[in-house]
mmCIF file of C-alpha atoms in Angstrom:
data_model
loop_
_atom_site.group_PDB
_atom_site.id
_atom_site.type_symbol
_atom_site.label_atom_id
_atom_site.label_comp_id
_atom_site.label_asym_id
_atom_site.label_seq_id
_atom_site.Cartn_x
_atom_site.Cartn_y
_atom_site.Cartn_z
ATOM 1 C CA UNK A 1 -54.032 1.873 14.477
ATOM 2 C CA UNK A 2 -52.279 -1.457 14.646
ATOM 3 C CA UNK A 3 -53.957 -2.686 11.399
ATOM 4 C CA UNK A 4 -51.451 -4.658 9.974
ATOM 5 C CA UNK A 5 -51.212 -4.474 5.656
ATOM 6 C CA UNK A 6 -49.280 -7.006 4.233
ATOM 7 C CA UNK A 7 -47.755 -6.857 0.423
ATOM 8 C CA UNK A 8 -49.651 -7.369 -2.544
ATOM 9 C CA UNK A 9 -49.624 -11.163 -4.249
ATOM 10 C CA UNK A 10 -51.178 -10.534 -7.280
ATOM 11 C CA UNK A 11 -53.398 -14.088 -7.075
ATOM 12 C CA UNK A 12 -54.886 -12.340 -4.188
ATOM 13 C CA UNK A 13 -59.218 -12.303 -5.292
ATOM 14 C CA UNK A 14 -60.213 -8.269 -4.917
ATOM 15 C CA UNK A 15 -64.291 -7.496 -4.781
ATOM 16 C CA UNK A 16 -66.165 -8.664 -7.316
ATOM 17 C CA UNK A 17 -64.120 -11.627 -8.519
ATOM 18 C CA UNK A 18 -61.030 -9.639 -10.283
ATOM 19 C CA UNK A 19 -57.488 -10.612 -9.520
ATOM 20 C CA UNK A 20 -55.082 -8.123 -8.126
ATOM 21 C CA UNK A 21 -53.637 -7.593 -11.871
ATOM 22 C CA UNK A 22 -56.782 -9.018 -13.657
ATOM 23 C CA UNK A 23 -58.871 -7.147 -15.945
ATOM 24 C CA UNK A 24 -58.124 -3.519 -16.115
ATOM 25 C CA UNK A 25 -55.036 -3.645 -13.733
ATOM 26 C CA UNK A 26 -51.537 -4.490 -15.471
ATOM 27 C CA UNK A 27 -49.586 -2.170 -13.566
ATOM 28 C CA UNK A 28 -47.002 -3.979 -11.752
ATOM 29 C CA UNK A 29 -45.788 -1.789 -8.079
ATOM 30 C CA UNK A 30 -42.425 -0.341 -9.941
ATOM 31 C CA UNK A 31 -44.653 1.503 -12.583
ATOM 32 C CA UNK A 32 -46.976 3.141 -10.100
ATOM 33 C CA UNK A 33 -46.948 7.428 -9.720
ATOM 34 C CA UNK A 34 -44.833 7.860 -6.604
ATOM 35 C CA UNK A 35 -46.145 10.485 -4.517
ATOM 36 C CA UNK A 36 -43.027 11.178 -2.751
ATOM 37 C CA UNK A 37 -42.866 11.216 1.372
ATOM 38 C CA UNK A 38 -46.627 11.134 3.074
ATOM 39 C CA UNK A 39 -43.837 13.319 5.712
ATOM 40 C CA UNK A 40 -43.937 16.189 3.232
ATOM 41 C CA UNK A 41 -47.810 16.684 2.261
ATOM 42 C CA UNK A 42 -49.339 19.753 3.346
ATOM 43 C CA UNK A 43 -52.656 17.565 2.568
ATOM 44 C CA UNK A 44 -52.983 14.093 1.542
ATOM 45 C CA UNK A 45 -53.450 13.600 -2.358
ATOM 46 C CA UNK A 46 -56.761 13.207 -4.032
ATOM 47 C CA UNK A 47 -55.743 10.033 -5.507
ATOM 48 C CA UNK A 48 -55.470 8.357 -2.075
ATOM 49 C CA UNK A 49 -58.886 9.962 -0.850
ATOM 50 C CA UNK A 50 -60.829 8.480 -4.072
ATOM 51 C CA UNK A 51 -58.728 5.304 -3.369
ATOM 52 C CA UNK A 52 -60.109 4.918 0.457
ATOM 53 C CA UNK A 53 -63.687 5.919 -0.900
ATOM 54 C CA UNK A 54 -63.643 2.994 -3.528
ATOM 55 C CA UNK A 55 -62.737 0.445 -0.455
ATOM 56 C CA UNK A 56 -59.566 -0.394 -2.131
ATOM 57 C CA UNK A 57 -57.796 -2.629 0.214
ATOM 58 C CA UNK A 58 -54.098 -1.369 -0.552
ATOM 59 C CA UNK A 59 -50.870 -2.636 0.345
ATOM 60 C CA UNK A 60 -47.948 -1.719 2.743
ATOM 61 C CA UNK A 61 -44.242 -2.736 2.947
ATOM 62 C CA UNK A 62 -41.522 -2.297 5.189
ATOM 63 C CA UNK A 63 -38.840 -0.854 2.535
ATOM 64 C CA UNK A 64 -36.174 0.168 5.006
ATOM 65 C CA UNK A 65 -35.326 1.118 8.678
ATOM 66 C CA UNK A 66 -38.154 3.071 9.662
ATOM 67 C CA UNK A 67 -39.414 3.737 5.823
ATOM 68 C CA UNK A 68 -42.595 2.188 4.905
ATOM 69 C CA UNK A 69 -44.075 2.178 0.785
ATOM 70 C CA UNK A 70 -47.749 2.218 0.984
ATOM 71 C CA UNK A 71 -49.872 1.873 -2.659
ATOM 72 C CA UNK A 72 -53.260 0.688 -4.774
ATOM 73 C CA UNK A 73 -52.392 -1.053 -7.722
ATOM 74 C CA UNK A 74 -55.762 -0.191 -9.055
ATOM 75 C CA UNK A 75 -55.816 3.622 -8.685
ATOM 76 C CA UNK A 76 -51.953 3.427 -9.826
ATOM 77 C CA UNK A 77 -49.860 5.454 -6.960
ATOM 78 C CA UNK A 78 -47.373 4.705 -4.052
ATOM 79 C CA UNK A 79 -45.664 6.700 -1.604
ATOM 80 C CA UNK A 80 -43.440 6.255 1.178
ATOM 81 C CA UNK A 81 -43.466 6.896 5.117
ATOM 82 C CA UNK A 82 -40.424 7.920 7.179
ATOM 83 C CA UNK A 83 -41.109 7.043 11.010
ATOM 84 C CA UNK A 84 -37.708 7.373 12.086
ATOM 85 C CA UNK A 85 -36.739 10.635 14.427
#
């Protein structure tokens, strides 16, 4: 806890020399699958699993009072995190 992710910036160098939205990777945030709440899983998607396991660094954004959007541009998702109440 208290790791801090910031947004992506898409000049940013990933592992093994890519850019963020280099080779293989033209998916800008608004055309990611949204997962819906993280609130609402019964389990946490298979996508974000195989995302973790790959090292992928991620991003997260505040979005709102308490509501957080947390993604991979690589694997191609997003969802969002309610911490309000």
């Amino acid at each position: 806890t208290g790791r801090q992710l910031k947004l992506p910036n898409p000049n940013r160098k990933m592992r093994g020399g890519d850019t963020m939205f280099g080779v293989g990777i033209d998916r800008e945030p608004d055309h990611l699958e949204h997962l819906g709440y993280a609130n609402g899983w019964d389990k946490t998607p298979e996508i974000v699993h195989e995302c973790r396991e790959k090292g992928h660094l991620g991003y997260a954004g505040n979005v709102g009072r308490c509501l957080t959007e947390y993604g991979c541009e690589v694997c191609g998702y997003k969802y969002l995190v309610d911490s309000s109440d």
